CSV table of C-alpha atoms in Angstrom, one decimal:
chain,number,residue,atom,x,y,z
A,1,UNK,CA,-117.1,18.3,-203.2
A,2,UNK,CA,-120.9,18.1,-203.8
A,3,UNK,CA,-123.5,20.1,-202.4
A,4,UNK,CA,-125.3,17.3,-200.8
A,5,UNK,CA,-122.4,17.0,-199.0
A,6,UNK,CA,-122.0,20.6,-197.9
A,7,UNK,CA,-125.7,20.6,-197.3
A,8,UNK,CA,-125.4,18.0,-195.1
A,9,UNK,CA,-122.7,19.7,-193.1
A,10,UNK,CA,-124.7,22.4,-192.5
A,11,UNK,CA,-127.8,20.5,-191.4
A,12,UNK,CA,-125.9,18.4,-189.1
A,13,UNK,CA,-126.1,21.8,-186.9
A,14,UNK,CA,-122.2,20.5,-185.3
A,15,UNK,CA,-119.3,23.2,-186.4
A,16,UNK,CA,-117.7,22.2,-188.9
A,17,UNK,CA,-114.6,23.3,-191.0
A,18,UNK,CA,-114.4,23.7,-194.9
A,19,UNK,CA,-111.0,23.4,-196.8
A,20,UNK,CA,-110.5,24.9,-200.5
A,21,UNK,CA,-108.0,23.7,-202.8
A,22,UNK,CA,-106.1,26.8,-202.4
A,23,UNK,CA,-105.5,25.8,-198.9
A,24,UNK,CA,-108.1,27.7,-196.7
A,25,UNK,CA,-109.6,27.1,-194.2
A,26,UNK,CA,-112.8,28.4,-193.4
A,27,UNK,CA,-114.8,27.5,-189.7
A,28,UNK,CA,-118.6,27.4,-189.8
A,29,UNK,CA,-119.6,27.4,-186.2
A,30,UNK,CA,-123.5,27.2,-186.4
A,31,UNK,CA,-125.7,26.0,-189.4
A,32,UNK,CA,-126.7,30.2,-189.6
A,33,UNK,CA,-123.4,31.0,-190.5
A,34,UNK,CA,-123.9,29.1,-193.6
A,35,UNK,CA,-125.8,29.0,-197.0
A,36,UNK,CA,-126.1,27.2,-200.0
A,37,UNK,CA,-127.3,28.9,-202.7
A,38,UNK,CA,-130.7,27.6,-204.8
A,39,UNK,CA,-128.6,26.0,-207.5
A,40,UNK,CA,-126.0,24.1,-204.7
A,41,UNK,CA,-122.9,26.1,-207.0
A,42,UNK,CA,-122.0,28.1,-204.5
A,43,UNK,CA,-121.8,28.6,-200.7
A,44,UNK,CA,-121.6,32.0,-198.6
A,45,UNK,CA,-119.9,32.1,-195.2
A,46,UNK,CA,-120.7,34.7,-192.5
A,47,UNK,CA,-118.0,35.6,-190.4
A,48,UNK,CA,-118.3,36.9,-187.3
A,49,UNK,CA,-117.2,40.1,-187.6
A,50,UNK,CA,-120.0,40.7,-190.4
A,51,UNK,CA,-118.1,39.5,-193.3
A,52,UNK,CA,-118.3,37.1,-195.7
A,53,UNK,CA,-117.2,33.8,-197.9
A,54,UNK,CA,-118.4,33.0,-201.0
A,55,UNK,CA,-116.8,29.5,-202.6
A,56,UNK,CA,-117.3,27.6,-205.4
A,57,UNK,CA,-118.6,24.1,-203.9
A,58,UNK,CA,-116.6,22.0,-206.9
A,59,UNK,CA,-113.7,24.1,-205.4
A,60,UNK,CA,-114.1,22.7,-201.9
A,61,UNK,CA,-112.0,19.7,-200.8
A,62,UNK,CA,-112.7,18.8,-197.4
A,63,UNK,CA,-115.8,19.0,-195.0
A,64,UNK,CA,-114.1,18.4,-191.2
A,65,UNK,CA,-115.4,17.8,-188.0
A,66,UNK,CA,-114.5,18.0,-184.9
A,67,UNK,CA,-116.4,15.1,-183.9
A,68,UNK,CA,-118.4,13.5,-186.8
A,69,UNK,CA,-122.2,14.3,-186.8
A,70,UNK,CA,-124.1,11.0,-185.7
A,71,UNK,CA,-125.8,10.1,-189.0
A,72,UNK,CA,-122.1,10.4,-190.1
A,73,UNK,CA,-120.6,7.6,-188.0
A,74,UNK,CA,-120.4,3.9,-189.1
């Protein structure tokens, strides 16, 4: 995955779900619960209970959506 891509997720402000290749699966439910770092490597995920993902971006395999964003439709 590239971070244009996961930036653009985010952005979109829809939830949004990202898979790893070890086969998590990790909801995003507002653009505040998630955050690019300044180089685009890596991505943190709040939780709601106050917790938190970090993933490698190369490491993510899938950006899904419930319904796809409107600058995402064809």
């Amino acid at each position: 995955m590239t971070s244009t891509a996961v930036r653009e997720a985010i952005e979109s402000g829809k939830p949004f779900r990202l898979r790893s290749g070890d086969g998590a699966v990790i909801d995003v439910p507002t653009r505040d619960h998630a955050f690019l770092n300044p180089s685009g490597r890596l991505v943190v995920v709040f939780t709601d209970n106050d917790g938190a993902r970090v993933l490698d971006v190369a490491l993510i395999t899938a950006v899904d959506y419930d319904k796809a964003p409107d600058n995402l439709r064809g």
